Coordinates of C-alpha atoms in Angstrom, one line a residue:
Chain A
M1 CA 0.0 0.0 0.0
R2 CA 2.8 2.3 0.9
N3 CA 4.6 1.7 -2.4
L4 CA 1.4 2.3 -4.3
S5 CA 0.9 5.7 -2.5
L6 CA 4.5 6.7 -3.5
I7 CA 3.8 5.7 -7.1
A8 CA 0.5 7.7 -7.0
V9 CA 2.3 10.8 -5.7
V10 CA 5.0 10.5 -8.4
V11 CA 2.4 10.0 -11.2
L12 CA 0.4 13.0 -9.9
A13 CA 3.6 15.1 -9.7
L14 CA 4.5 14.1 -13.3
T15 CA 1.2 14.6 -14.9
G16 CA -0.9 17.1 -12.9
C17 CA 1.2 20.2 -13.2
M18 CA 2.0 21.0 -16.8
S19 CA 1.7 24.6 -18.0
N20 CA 2.7 26.6 -21.0
L21 CA 2.3 30.3 -21.7
E22 CA 3.6 31.8 -24.9
S23 CA 3.0 34.4 -27.5
R24 CA 4.4 35.2 -30.9
K25 CA 4.3 38.4 -33.1
I26 CA 4.6 38.2 -36.8
S27 CA 7.8 39.7 -38.3
G28 CA 7.4 43.4 -38.8
T29 CA 4.2 43.7 -36.7
D30 CA 3.7 46.6 -34.4
L31 CA 0.7 46.2 -32.1
S32 CA 0.9 49.7 -30.5
P33 CA -1.4 51.4 -33.1
L34 CA -4.2 49.0 -32.3
K35 CA -6.8 50.6 -30.1
S36 CA -10.1 49.0 -31.0
F37 CA -11.0 45.3 -31.2
Y38 CA -13.8 43.1 -32.2
V39 CA -13.9 39.6 -30.6
Q40 CA -15.4 37.2 -33.0
K41 CA -17.4 34.6 -31.1
R42 CA -16.5 31.0 -31.8
T43 CA -19.6 29.2 -33.1
E44 CA -19.3 26.3 -30.6
D45 CA -18.6 28.7 -27.6
E46 CA -21.5 28.4 -25.1
R47 CA -19.5 29.8 -22.2
G48 CA -19.2 33.4 -23.4
I49 CA -15.4 33.5 -23.7
D50 CA -15.8 36.2 -26.4
R51 CA -17.3 38.5 -23.7
L52 CA -14.5 37.6 -21.2
I53 CA -11.9 38.6 -23.8
A54 CA -13.7 41.9 -24.7
D55 CA -14.2 42.8 -21.0
R56 CA -10.5 42.1 -20.3
L57 CA -9.4 44.2 -23.3
T58 CA -11.6 47.1 -22.0
L59 CA -10.0 46.8 -18.6
M60 CA -6.6 47.0 -20.4
G61 CA -7.7 50.4 -21.8
F62 CA -8.8 49.3 -25.3
T63 CA -12.1 49.7 -27.0
A64 CA -13.6 46.3 -27.5
S65 CA -16.9 44.7 -28.6
H66 CA -17.9 41.1 -29.2
G67 CA -20.4 39.0 -31.1
T68 CA -21.1 36.8 -34.1
D69 CA -22.2 39.3 -36.8
G70 CA -19.1 41.4 -37.1
P71 CA -18.3 44.9 -35.8
S72 CA -20.9 47.6 -36.1
A73 CA -18.2 50.2 -36.6
P74 CA -14.7 49.9 -38.1
V75 CA -12.1 48.4 -35.7
D76 CA -8.3 48.1 -35.8
A77 CA -8.2 44.3 -35.2
I78 CA -10.3 41.2 -35.0
V79 CA -9.7 38.7 -32.1
T80 CA -10.3 35.0 -32.7
Y81 CA -9.8 32.3 -30.1
Q82 CA -10.1 28.5 -29.5
D83 CA -10.9 27.3 -25.9
K84 CA -10.4 23.7 -24.9
W85 CA -12.0 22.2 -21.9
W86 CA -11.3 19.1 -19.8
W87 CA -12.9 17.3 -17.0
D88 CA -11.3 16.5 -13.7
L89 CA -13.9 16.5 -10.9
T90 CA -15.3 19.6 -12.6
M91 CA -14.9 21.0 -16.1
Y92 CA -12.0 23.5 -16.5
M93 CA -10.3 25.3 -19.3
I94 CA -7.2 23.4 -20.2
Q95 CA -6.0 25.6 -23.1
L96 CA -6.8 28.9 -24.6
D97 CA -5.4 30.0 -28.0
L98 CA -6.0 33.6 -29.1
Q99 CA -5.1 35.4 -32.3
I100 CA -5.0 39.2 -33.0
R101 CA -5.9 39.6 -36.7
D102 CA -5.7 42.5 -39.1
A103 CA -9.2 43.8 -39.6
H104 CA -8.8 44.2 -43.4
T105 CA -6.9 41.1 -44.4
K106 CA -7.6 38.7 -41.5
M107 CA -3.9 38.0 -41.3
V108 CA -2.6 37.0 -37.8
L109 CA -0.6 39.8 -36.3
A110 CA 0.1 38.1 -33.0
N111 CA -1.0 35.0 -31.2
G112 CA -0.9 33.6 -27.7
Q113 CA -1.5 30.4 -25.8
S114 CA -2.0 29.3 -22.3
M115 CA -2.2 25.7 -21.2
R116 CA -2.7 24.6 -17.7
T117 CA -3.5 21.1 -16.4
S118 CA -5.9 20.3 -13.6
F119 CA -3.7 20.9 -10.5
I120 CA -2.7 24.4 -11.6
R121 CA -5.9 25.3 -13.3
K122 CA -7.2 28.9 -13.4
S123 CA -10.6 30.3 -14.1
A124 CA -11.5 31.1 -17.7
D125 CA -11.2 34.8 -16.9
E126 CA -7.7 34.4 -15.4
M127 CA -6.7 32.4 -18.5
V128 CA -7.9 35.2 -20.7
E129 CA -6.0 37.8 -18.6
E130 CA -2.9 35.7 -18.7
V131 CA -2.9 35.3 -22.5
L132 CA -3.7 38.9 -23.3
T133 CA -1.0 40.2 -20.9
E134 CA 1.5 37.9 -22.6
V135 CA 0.4 39.0 -26.1
F136 CA 0.6 42.7 -25.3
K137 CA 3.8 42.4 -23.2
G138 CA 6.1 45.3 -24.0
V139 CA 3.6 47.0 -26.3
R140 CA 3.3 50.8 -25.7
R141 CA -0.3 51.7 -25.1
Chain B
M1 CA 15.6 -13.0 -21.4
N2 CA 13.3 -15.7 -22.8
P3 CA 14.5 -16.3 -26.4
R4 CA 10.9 -16.8 -27.5
L5 CA 10.3 -13.1 -26.7
V6 CA 12.8 -12.0 -29.3
P7 CA 10.6 -12.5 -32.4
L8 CA 7.7 -10.8 -30.6
I9 CA 9.9 -7.8 -29.8
I10 CA 11.1 -7.6 -33.4
L11 CA 7.5 -8.0 -34.7
A12 CA 6.4 -5.2 -32.3
I13 CA 9.1 -2.9 -33.6
V14 CA 8.2 -3.6 -37.2
C15 CA 4.5 -3.0 -36.5
T16 CA 4.8 0.1 -34.5
G17 CA 8.2 1.9 -34.5
C18 CA 8.9 5.2 -32.9
P19 CA 7.2 8.6 -33.4
A20 CA 8.9 10.7 -36.0
T21 CA 9.1 14.4 -37.0
L22 CA 8.9 15.2 -40.7
T23 CA 11.7 17.2 -42.2
P24 CA 11.1 20.1 -44.7
T25 CA 12.8 18.3 -47.6
T26 CA 10.4 15.4 -47.6
M27 CA 7.4 17.8 -47.5
T28 CA 8.5 20.1 -50.3
A29 CA 6.2 20.1 -53.3
Q30 CA 7.5 19.9 -56.9
S31 CA 5.1 22.2 -58.7
P32 CA 5.6 23.3 -62.4
A33 CA 7.9 26.3 -62.3
L34 CA 7.1 29.6 -64.2
D35 CA 9.3 30.6 -67.0
R36 CA 10.0 34.0 -65.4
R37 CA 10.6 34.4 -61.6
G38 CA 8.2 36.8 -59.9
T39 CA 9.4 40.2 -58.8
T40 CA 7.8 40.4 -55.4
D41 CA 8.6 38.9 -52.0
V42 CA 6.3 37.0 -49.7
L43 CA 6.4 36.6 -45.9
V44 CA 5.4 33.0 -45.1
T45 CA 4.1 32.0 -41.6
V46 CA 2.6 28.8 -40.4
F47 CA 0.5 28.1 -37.4
G48 CA -1.0 25.1 -35.8
A49 CA 1.2 22.4 -37.2
T50 CA 3.2 21.9 -34.0
D51 CA 0.2 22.1 -31.7
I52 CA -2.2 19.8 -33.7
S53 CA 0.4 17.0 -34.3
K54 CA 1.9 16.8 -30.8
T55 CA -0.5 13.9 -29.9
K56 CA -0.1 12.2 -33.3
P57 CA 2.4 9.5 -34.2
I58 CA 4.0 11.6 -36.9
H59 CA 4.9 15.1 -35.8
L60 CA 4.9 18.3 -37.9
T61 CA 6.4 21.6 -36.7
D62 CA 5.4 25.1 -37.7
D63 CA 9.0 25.8 -38.7
G64 CA 9.3 22.6 -40.7
Y65 CA 6.0 23.2 -42.6
G66 CA 7.0 26.8 -43.1
Q67 CA 10.4 25.8 -44.6
A68 CA 8.7 23.3 -46.9
L69 CA 6.2 25.9 -48.0
R70 CA 8.9 28.5 -48.6
D71 CA 11.1 26.0 -50.6
S72 CA 8.1 25.0 -52.7
L73 CA 7.2 28.6 -53.4
E74 CA 10.9 29.3 -54.4
Q75 CA 10.8 26.3 -56.7
S76 CA 7.6 27.4 -58.3
R77 CA 9.1 30.9 -59.1
L78 CA 5.8 32.6 -58.2
F79 CA 7.7 35.1 -56.0
R80 CA 11.2 36.5 -56.1
R81 CA 11.8 35.3 -52.6
A82 CA 9.8 33.5 -49.9
L83 CA 10.8 35.0 -46.5
S84 CA 10.6 33.8 -42.9
D85 CA 11.5 36.9 -40.9
S86 CA 11.1 40.1 -42.9
V87 CA 8.3 41.9 -44.6
G88 CA 7.5 41.4 -48.2
Q89 CA 4.9 42.9 -50.6
Y90 CA 2.7 39.9 -49.9
Q91 CA 2.0 37.8 -46.8
L92 CA 1.0 34.1 -46.8
Q93 CA -0.3 32.5 -43.7
A94 CA -1.1 28.8 -43.4
T95 CA -3.0 27.4 -40.4
V96 CA -3.2 23.7 -40.0
I97 CA -6.7 23.0 -38.7
H98 CA -7.0 19.3 -39.0
L99 CA -4.6 16.3 -39.1
D100 CA -5.7 12.7 -39.2
E101 CA -3.2 9.8 -39.2
D102 CA -4.2 6.1 -39.3
I103 CA -2.9 4.1 -36.3
F104 CA -3.8 0.6 -37.6
G105 CA -3.9 -1.0 -41.0
I106 CA -1.9 -2.3 -43.9
N107 CA -2.5 0.8 -46.0
M108 CA -1.8 3.8 -43.9
T109 CA -3.7 7.1 -44.8
A110 CA -3.0 10.6 -43.5
S111 CA -5.2 13.6 -44.2
I112 CA -4.6 17.2 -43.5
A113 CA -6.6 20.5 -43.8
V114 CA -4.9 23.8 -44.0
T115 CA -6.4 27.3 -44.3
Y116 CA -4.3 29.5 -46.5
V117 CA -4.6 33.3 -46.5
L118 CA -2.7 35.5 -49.0
A119 CA -2.8 39.3 -48.6
R120 CA -1.0 42.3 -50.1
T121 CA 0.8 44.3 -47.3
A122 CA 0.5 47.8 -48.8
P123 CA -2.3 48.7 -49.5
K124 CA -3.7 46.0 -47.2
E125 CA -5.9 43.7 -49.2
L126 CA -7.1 40.2 -48.9
I127 CA -6.3 38.4 -52.1
W128 CA -7.1 34.7 -51.5
E129 CA -8.4 32.5 -48.7
K130 CA -9.0 28.8 -49.0
T131 CA -9.0 25.7 -46.9
V132 CA -7.2 22.9 -48.7
T133 CA -7.8 19.3 -47.7
T134 CA -5.7 16.5 -49.0
S135 CA -4.9 12.9 -48.1
H136 CA -2.4 10.3 -49.1
T137 CA -2.2 6.5 -48.6
S138 CA 1.0 4.5 -48.4
G139 CA 1.1 0.7 -48.8
M140 CA 3.4 -2.1 -48.1
S141 CA 5.4 -1.2 -51.3
D142 CA 6.4 2.0 -49.6
S143 CA 7.7 0.2 -46.4
V144 CA 7.1 -2.8 -44.3
I145 CA 7.6 -0.7 -41.2
Q146 CA 4.2 0.7 -40.1
I147 CA 5.5 4.0 -38.8
T148 CA 7.5 4.6 -42.0
R149 CA 4.3 4.0 -44.1
L150 CA 2.5 6.5 -41.9
Q151 CA 5.4 8.9 -42.3
R152 CA 5.2 8.5 -46.1
A153 CA 1.4 9.1 -46.0
T154 CA 1.8 12.3 -43.9
E155 CA 4.6 13.6 -46.2
G156 CA 2.4 12.9 -49.2
A157 CA -0.6 14.6 -47.8
V158 CA 1.4 17.7 -46.9
R159 CA 3.1 17.8 -50.4
K160 CA -0.3 17.5 -52.1
N161 CA -1.6 20.3 -49.9
I162 CA 1.2 22.6 -50.7
E163 CA 0.9 21.8 -54.4
Q164 CA -2.8 22.7 -54.4
A165 CA -2.1 25.9 -52.5
I166 CA 0.5 26.9 -55.0
Q167 CA -1.9 26.2 -57.8
G168 CA -4.5 28.4 -56.1
I169 CA -2.0 31.3 -55.7
A170 CA -0.8 30.9 -59.3
Q171 CA -4.2 31.9 -60.6
F172 CA -3.5 35.5 -59.5
K173 CA -1.4 38.0 -61.3
L174 CA 1.0 39.0 -58.6
E175 CA 2.7 42.3 -59.3

């Protein structure tokens, strides 16, 4: 029994605490002129992640709206995202990928990703904050 | 070790093998080259290949796919240069959105879907956007090793995908 407990602890330690936070800017891209954003709601999203992203962008000092039909007024950039969820006693967001796209060409200007397994899970709002902070790190606003 | 286990171990190695990462050379497409090389540069960026293939037996990387795409574009002569880290007159972004690799079978099939977006950088203009889906099957004539057959299948699916993307881009008169 004691040996099994030890193995269980090792397994949990090796599998339960994986995380990754990264962002990437496309060569020649300057995010500092971007002031207004439209968060394009993912068709399958039933948790309102688009609203969380728009709210966080607003808190960061940008103008942001969200929805499915496109922006009602011209914006500087479109935000797209992919949220992945996993079950471990409760459902939690295991990964969030986010792309900042040029409003005219749809080209990705920058992207970010946060991945957290169950033991070090964060709320969806905290995952959104983590990714956006990483994407806009060092950008003069 | 029990000597009777040796054939079983050899059989297991032949049937499964180890995961492999594809190299750009084997993914580069051989499209028909234009007579005259283009006069503009294109910045090529790839997303999603690393992420989507990390749980698959055959791994792709964004860098590897990007290099294969750049080499294929250079070979096609559609652009003067295909760049990885500086701005050109055009920008091509490829996002791998689906990758399927057989795990069992004699004939191994891989399929891949990639969304390509081509835009002019100044003035900013979207020129072409298309999701290209391709697949390729490798049989025993390609290799008796299962993982190698799957590697050939994935390489083939990527090469066909890049070929179709280049055919799509070639429809446009790029200044």
